[in-house]
Short mmCIF file of C-alpha atoms in Angstrom, two decimals:
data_model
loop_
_atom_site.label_atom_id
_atom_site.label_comp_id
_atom_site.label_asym_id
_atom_site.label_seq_id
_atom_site.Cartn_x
_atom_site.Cartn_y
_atom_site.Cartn_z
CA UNK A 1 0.00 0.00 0.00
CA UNK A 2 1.45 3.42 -0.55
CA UNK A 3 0.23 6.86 0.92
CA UNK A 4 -2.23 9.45 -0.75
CA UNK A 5 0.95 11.61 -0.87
CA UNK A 6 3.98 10.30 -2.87
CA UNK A 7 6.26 12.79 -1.33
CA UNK A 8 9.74 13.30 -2.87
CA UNK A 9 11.28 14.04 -6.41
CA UNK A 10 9.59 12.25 -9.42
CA UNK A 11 9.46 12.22 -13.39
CA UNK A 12 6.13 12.31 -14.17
CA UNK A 13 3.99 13.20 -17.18
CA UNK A 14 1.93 15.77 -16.77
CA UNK A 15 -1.80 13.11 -17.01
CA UNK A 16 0.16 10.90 -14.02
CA UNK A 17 0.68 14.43 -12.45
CA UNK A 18 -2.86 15.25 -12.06
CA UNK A 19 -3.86 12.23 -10.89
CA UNK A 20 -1.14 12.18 -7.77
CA UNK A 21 -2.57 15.85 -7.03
CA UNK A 22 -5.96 14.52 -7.18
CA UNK A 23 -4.78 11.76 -4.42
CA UNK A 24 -2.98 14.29 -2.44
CA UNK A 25 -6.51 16.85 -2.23
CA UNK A 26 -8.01 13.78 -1.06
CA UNK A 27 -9.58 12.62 -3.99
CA UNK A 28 -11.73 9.12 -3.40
CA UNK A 29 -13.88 8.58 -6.05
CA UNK A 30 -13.03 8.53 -10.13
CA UNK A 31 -15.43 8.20 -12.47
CA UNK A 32 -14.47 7.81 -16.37
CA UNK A 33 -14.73 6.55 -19.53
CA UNK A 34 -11.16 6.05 -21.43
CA UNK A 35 -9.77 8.48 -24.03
CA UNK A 36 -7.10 9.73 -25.76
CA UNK A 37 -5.35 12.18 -24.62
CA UNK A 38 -6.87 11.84 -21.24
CA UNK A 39 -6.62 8.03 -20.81
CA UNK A 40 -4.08 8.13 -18.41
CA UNK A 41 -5.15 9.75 -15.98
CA UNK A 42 -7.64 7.16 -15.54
CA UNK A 43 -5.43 4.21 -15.59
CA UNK A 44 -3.41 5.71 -12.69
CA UNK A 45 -6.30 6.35 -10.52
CA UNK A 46 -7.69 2.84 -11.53
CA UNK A 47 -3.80 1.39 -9.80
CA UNK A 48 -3.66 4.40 -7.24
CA UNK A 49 -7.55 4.92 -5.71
CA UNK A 50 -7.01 0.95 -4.23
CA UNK A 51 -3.92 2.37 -1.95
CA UNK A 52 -5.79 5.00 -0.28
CA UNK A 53 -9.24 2.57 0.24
CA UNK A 54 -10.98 4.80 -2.39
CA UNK A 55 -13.06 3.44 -5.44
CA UNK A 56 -12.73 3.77 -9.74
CA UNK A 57 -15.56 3.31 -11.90
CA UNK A 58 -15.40 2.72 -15.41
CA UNK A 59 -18.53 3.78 -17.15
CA UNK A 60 -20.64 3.13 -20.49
CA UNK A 61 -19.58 6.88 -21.37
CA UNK A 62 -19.16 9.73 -20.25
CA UNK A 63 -22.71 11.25 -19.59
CA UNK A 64 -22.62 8.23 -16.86
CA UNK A 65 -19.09 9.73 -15.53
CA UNK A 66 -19.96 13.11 -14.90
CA UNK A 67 -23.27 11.86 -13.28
CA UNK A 68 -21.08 9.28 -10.88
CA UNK A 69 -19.00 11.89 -9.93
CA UNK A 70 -22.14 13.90 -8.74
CA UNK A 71 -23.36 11.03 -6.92
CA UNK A 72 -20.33 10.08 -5.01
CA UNK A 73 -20.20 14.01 -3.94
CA UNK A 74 -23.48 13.93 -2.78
CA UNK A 75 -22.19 10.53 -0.52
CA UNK A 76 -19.46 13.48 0.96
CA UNK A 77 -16.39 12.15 -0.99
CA UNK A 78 -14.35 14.59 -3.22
CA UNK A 79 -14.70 13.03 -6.73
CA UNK A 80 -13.18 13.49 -10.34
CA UNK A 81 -13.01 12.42 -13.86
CA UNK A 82 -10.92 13.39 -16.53
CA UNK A 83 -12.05 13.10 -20.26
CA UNK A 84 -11.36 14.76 -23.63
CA UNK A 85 -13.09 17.11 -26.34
CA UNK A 86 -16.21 14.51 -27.69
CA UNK A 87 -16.06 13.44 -23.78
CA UNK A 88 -16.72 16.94 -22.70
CA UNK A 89 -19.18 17.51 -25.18
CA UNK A 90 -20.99 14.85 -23.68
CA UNK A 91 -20.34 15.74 -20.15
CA UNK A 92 -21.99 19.14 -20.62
CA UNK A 93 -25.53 18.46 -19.74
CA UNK A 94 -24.11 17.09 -16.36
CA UNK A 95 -21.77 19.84 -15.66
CA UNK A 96 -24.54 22.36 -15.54
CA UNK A 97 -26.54 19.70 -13.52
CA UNK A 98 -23.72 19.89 -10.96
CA UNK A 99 -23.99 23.85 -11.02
CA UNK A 100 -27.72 24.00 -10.26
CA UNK A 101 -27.36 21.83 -7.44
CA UNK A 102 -24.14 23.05 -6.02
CA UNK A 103 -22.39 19.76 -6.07
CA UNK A 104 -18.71 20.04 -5.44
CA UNK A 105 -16.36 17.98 -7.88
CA UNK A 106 -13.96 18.02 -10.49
CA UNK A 107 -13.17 17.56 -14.26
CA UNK A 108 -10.04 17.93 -16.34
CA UNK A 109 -10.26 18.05 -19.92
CA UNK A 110 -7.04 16.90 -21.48
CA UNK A 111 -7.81 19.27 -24.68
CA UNK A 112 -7.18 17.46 -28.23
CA UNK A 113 -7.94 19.43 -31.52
CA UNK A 114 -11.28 19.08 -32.89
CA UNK A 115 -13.99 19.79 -33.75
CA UNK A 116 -15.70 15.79 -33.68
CA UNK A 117 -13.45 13.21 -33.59
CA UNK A 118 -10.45 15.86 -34.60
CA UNK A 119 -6.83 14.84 -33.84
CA UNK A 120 -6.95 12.35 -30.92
CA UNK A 121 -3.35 12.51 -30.16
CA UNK A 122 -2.51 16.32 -30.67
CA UNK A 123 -3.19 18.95 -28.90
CA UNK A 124 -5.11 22.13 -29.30
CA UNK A 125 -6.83 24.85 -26.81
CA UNK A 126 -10.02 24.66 -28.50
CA UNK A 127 -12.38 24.15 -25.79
CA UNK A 128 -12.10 27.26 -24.10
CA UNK A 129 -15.48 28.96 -24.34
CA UNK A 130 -17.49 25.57 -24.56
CA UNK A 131 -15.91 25.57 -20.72
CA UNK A 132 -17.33 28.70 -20.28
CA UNK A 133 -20.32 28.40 -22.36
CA UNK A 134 -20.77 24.97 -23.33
CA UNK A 135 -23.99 23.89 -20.62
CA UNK A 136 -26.95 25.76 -21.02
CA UNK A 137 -28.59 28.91 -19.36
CA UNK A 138 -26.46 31.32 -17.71
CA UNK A 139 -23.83 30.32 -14.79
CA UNK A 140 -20.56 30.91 -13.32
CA UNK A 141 -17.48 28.49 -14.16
CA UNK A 142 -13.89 28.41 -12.52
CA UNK A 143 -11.42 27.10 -14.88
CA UNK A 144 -7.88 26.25 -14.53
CA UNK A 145 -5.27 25.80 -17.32
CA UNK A 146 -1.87 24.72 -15.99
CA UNK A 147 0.91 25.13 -17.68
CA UNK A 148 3.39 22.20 -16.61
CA UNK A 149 3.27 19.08 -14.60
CA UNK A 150 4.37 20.51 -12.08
CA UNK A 151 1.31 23.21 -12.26
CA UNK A 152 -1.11 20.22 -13.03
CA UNK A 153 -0.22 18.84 -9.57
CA UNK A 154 -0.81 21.45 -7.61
CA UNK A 155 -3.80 23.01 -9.51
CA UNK A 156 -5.17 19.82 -9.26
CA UNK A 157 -5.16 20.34 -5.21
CA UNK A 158 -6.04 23.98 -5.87
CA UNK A 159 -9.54 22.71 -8.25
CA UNK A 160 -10.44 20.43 -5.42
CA UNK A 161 -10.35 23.16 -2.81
CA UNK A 162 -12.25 25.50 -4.92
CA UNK A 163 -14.56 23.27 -5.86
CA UNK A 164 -15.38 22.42 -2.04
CA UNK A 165 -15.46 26.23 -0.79
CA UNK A 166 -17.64 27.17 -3.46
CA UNK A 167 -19.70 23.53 -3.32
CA UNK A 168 -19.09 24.21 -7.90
CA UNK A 169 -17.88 22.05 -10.27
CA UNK A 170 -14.50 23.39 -11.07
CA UNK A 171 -12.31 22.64 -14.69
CA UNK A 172 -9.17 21.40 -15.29
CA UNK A 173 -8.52 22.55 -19.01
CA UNK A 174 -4.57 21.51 -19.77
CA UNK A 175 -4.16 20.44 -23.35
CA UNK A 176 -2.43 16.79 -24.98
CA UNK A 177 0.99 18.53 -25.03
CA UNK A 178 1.33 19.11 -21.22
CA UNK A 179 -0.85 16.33 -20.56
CA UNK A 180 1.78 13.84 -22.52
CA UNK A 181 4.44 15.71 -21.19
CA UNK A 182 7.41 14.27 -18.64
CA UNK A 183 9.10 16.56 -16.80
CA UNK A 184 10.58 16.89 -12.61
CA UNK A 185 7.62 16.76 -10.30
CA UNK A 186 8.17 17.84 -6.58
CA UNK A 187 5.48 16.20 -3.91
CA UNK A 188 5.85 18.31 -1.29
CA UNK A 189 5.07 16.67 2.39
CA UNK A 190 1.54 15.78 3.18
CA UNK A 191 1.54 18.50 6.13
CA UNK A 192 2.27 21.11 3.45
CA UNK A 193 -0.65 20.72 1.40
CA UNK A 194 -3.56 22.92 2.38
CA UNK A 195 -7.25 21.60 1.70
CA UNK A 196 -10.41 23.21 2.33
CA UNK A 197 -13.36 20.62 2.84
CA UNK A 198 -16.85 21.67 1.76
CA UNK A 199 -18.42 23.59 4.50
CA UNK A 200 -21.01 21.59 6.63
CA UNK A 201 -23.98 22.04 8.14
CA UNK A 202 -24.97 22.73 12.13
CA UNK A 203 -28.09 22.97 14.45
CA UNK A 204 -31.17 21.28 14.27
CA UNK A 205 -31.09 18.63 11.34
CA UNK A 206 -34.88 19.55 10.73
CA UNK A 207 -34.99 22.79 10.15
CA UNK A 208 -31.54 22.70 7.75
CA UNK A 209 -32.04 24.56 4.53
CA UNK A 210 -29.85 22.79 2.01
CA UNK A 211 -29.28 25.92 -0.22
CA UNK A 212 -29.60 28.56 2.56
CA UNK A 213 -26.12 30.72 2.09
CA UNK A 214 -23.68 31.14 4.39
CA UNK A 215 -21.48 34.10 5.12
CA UNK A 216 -19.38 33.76 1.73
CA UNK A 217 -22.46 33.29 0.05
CA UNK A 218 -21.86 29.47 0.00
CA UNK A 219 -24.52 27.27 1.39
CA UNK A 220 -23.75 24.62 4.14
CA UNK A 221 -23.62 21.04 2.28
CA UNK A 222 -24.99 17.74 4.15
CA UNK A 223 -24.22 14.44 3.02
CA UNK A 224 -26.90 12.33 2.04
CA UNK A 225 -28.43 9.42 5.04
CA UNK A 226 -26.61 11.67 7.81
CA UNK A 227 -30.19 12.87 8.72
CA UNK A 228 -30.67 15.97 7.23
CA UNK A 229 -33.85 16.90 5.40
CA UNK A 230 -31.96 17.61 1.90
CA UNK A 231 -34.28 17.90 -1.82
CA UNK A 232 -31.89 17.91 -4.92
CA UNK A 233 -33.22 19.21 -8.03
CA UNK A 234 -32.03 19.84 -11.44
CA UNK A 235 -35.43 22.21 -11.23
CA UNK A 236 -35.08 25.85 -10.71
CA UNK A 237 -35.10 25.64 -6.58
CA UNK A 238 -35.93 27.63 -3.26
CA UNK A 239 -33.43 27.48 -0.68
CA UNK A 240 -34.74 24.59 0.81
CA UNK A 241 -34.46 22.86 -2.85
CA UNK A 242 -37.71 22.49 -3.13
CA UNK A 243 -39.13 23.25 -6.99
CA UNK A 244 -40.52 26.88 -7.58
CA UNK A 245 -41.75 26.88 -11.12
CA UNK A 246 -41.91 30.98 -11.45
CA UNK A 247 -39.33 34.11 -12.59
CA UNK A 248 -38.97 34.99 -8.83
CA UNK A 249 -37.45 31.32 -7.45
CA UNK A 250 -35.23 32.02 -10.86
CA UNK A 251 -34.07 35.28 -10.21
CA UNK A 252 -33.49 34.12 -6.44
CA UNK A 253 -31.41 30.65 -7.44
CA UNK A 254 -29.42 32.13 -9.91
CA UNK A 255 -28.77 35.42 -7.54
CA UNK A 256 -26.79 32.74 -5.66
CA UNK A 257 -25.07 31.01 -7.86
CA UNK A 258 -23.86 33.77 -9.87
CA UNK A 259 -22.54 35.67 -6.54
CA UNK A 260 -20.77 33.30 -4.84
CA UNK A 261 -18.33 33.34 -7.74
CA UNK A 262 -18.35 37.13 -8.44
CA UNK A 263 -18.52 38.04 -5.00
CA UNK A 264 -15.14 35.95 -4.65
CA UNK A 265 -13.17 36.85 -7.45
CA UNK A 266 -9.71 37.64 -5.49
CA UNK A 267 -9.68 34.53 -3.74
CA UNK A 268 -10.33 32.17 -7.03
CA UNK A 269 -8.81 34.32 -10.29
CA UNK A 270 -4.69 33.65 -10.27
CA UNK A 271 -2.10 34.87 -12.77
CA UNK A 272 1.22 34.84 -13.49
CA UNK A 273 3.10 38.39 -14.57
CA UNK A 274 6.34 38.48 -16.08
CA UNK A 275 8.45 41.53 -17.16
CA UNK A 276 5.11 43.51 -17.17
CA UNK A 277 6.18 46.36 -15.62
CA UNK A 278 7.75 48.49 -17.72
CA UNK A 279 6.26 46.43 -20.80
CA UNK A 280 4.57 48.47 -24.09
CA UNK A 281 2.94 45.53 -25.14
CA UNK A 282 1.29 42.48 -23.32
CA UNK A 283 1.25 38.78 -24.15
CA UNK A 284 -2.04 37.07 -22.91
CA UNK A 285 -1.81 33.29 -22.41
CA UNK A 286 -2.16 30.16 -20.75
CA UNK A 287 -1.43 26.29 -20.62
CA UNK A 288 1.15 25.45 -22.66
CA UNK A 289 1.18 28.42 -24.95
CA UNK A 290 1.95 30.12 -21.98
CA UNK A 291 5.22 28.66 -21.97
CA UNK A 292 5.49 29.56 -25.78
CA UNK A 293 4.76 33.03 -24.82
CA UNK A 294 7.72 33.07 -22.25
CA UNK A 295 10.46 32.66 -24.16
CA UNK A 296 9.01 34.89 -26.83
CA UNK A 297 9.16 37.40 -24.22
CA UNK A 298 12.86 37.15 -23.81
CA UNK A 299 13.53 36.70 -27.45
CA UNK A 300 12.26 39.89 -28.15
CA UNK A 301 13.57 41.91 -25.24
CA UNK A 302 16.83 40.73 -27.26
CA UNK A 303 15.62 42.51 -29.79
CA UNK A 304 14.60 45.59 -28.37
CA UNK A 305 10.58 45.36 -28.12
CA UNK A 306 9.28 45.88 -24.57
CA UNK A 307 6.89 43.14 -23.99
CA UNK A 308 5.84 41.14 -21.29
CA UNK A 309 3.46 38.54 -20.58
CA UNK A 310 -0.23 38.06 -18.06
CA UNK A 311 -0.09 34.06 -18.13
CA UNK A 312 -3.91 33.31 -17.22
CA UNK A 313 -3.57 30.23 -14.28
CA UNK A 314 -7.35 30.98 -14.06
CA UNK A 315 -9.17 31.42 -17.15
CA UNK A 316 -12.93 31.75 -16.13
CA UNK A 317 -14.00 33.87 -14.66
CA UNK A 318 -11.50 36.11 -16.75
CA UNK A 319 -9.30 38.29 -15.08
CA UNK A 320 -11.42 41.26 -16.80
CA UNK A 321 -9.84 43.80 -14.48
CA UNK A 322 -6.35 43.30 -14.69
CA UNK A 323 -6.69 43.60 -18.51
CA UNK A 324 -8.79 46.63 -18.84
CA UNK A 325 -5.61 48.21 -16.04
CA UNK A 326 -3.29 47.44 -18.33
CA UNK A 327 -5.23 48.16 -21.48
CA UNK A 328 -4.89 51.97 -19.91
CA UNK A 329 -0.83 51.97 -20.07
CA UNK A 330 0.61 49.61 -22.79
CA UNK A 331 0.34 49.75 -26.66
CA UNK A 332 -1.11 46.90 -27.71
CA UNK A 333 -2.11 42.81 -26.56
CA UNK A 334 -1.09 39.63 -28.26
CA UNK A 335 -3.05 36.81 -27.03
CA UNK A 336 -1.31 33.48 -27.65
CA UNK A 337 -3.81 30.24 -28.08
CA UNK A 338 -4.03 27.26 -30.33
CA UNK A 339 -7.30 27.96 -31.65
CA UNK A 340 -8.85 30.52 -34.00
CA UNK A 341 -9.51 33.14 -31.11
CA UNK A 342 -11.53 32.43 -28.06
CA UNK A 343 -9.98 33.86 -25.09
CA UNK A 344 -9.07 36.58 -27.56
CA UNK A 345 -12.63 37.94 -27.73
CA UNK A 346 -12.67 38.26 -24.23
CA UNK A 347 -8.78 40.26 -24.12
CA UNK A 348 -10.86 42.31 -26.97
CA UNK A 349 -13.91 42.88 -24.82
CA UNK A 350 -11.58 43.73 -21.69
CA UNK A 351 -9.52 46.11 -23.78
CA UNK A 352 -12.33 47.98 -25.11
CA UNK A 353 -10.76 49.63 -28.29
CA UNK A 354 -8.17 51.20 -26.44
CA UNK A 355 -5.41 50.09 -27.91
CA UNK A 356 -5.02 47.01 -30.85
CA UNK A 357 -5.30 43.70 -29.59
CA UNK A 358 -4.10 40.86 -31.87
CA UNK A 359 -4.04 37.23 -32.35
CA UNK A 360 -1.31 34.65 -32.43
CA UNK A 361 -3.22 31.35 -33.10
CA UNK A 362 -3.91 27.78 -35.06
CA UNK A 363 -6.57 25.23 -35.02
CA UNK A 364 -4.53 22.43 -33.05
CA UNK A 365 -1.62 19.88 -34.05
CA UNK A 366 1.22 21.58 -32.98
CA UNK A 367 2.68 24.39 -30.28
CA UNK A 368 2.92 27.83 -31.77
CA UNK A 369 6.41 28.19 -31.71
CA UNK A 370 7.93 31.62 -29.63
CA UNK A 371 9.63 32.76 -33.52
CA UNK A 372 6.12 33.12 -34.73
CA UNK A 373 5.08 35.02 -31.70
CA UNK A 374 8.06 37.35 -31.98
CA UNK A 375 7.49 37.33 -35.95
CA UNK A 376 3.85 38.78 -35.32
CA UNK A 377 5.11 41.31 -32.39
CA UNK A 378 7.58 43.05 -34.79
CA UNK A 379 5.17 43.31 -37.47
CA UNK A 380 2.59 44.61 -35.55
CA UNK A 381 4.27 47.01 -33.48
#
């Protein structure tokens, strides 16, 4: 048997990495149906979940995944599945199932190129605003896109403990290349690893409201058969989760989910600056074009251009503020994605005309190397 926490020096790919993080936030459940590039992050928690007493499911797809991870959080263990672009697709409906109801858990998406089927074993960052958009009616996501293994260990813990303080499904969205990546990954001591655990209910079992907020605007969560009086809907809800079937219950539900996320912004929204102070022109990116984006930064300081780069370590909600800040000093942006420009529109929306904001981007197959990045920057500016 071998502890939740593997601590010491590893090489690791970046799929294995995210699994041990999930194992070190306490991570008992796994839910998943196998694909590529996401595959093996299931496999490891299918030989790793046995050591710490804690259960794998492989299901018929993964509409049943995302709905066994919901289940085994509503049994009060911190669950997870991991899946890839047609996965996600299919895990959609779910996802905004787990929103309505509050239900903490999480889900990386190991990011292939698409659309369909698409390249199955190269990666792109194409699913960007169906993670933001992709379930339906309006809602609040958190979405993290590490950069390294490294990263995908530790945001792994950090999705977990968002996930529990804001009782939200929270996203994992790394990409094939870091996910298939092996690289040094430091375990730190079990002691050393913060968690937050979902917060929990008190006083009189019978008159508990299950969706009654608390002083962060969270509500207490019970776990089912302890004794509380708990409804769970996927219907629009009163705080007591009972069904109200009019615009006020509406207005009132989604009030509280929306707030708890944007009345919380500074605790869940992290980025990464780098040479940005004195920089004319700002890089956006994140995952592995992030690291792209880094050495373009020093390649053209070489050259004489003063840019700098905002990695995004969370991508929704968007860090709206620090953009439209800098969008008051510097010349220009360059976001930096493998797609055709989705979190572009929203470093266009943030920067408001201001100043140009321009794309460096592909459909998926490849990493955009840091030449083309510095090849667009001297053109440009």
């Amino acid at each position: 048997m071998k502890p939740a926490v593997l601590t010491g020096e590893h090489f690791m790919t970046g799929d294995v990495a995210c699994a041990e993080g999930a194992l070190a936030a306490g991570c008992l459940f796994f839910g998943g149906y196998p694909i590529t590039p996401a595959t093996e992050i299931a496999e490891h928690m299918a030989a790793r979940l046995p050591d710490v007493c804690g259960t794998f499911v492989q299901m018929e797809d993964e509409i049943a995944a995302m709905a066994s991870i919901l289940g085994a959080s509503c049994a009060g263990l911190k669950s997870m599945t991991a899946t890839s672009g047609p996965g996600f697709s299919l895990m959609m409906e779910n996802l905004g199932l787990g929103i309505c109801t509050e239900t903490p858990c999480v889900v990386v998406n190991v990011q292939r190129a698409g659309p369909s089927t698409g390249l199955p074993t190269l990666g792109a960052q194409g699913d960007m605003m169906q993670a933001r958009w992709g379930s339906h009616g309006h809602y609040e996501i958190i979405a993290l896109a590490p950069a390294s293994p490294q990263e995908l260990f530790y945001l792994t813990i950090t999705a977990f403990n968002l996930s529990e303080t804001y009782r939200t499904p929270v996203l994992i969205m790394t990409d094939e290349v870091t996910g298939h990546l092996s690289e040094r990954v430091v375990i730190p001591e079990a002691r050393a690893i913060k968690l937050r655990q979902r917060p929990r209910p008190k006083g009189r079992k019978d008159r508990f409201k299950a969706f009654q907020p608390g002083p962060n605007g969270v509500a207490p969560m019970a776990i089912a058969g302890e004794g509380y009086g708990i409804h769970v809907t996927g219907l629009t809800h009163d705080e007591r989760g009972y069904p109200g079937m009019n615009a006020e219950t509406q207005l009132e539900m989604m009030t509280r989910l929306t707030r708890k996320i944007q009345n919380n912004l500074d605790d869940i929204i992290r980025t990464e600056s780098y040479r940005l102070e004195d920089a004319e022109i700002v890089l956006v990116s994140y995952g592995i074009s992030g690291r792209s984006s880094l050495a373009a930064v020093d390649e053209a300081r070489e050259q004489g251009i003063q840019v700098g780069l905002l990695r995004l370590i969370t991508v929704w909600p968007f860090p709206e503020r620090q953009i439209q800040e800098l969008a008051e000093r510097v010349r220009g942006f360059v976001t930096v994605e493998i797609n055709l420009g989705q979190v572009h529109l929203e470093v266009q929306r943030c920067a408001g005309g201001k100043v140009p904001a321009i794309l460096v981007g592909h459909p998926g197959g490849s990493v955009i190397p840091p030449e083309q990045i510095v090849q667009t920057l001297k053109a440009a500016f």
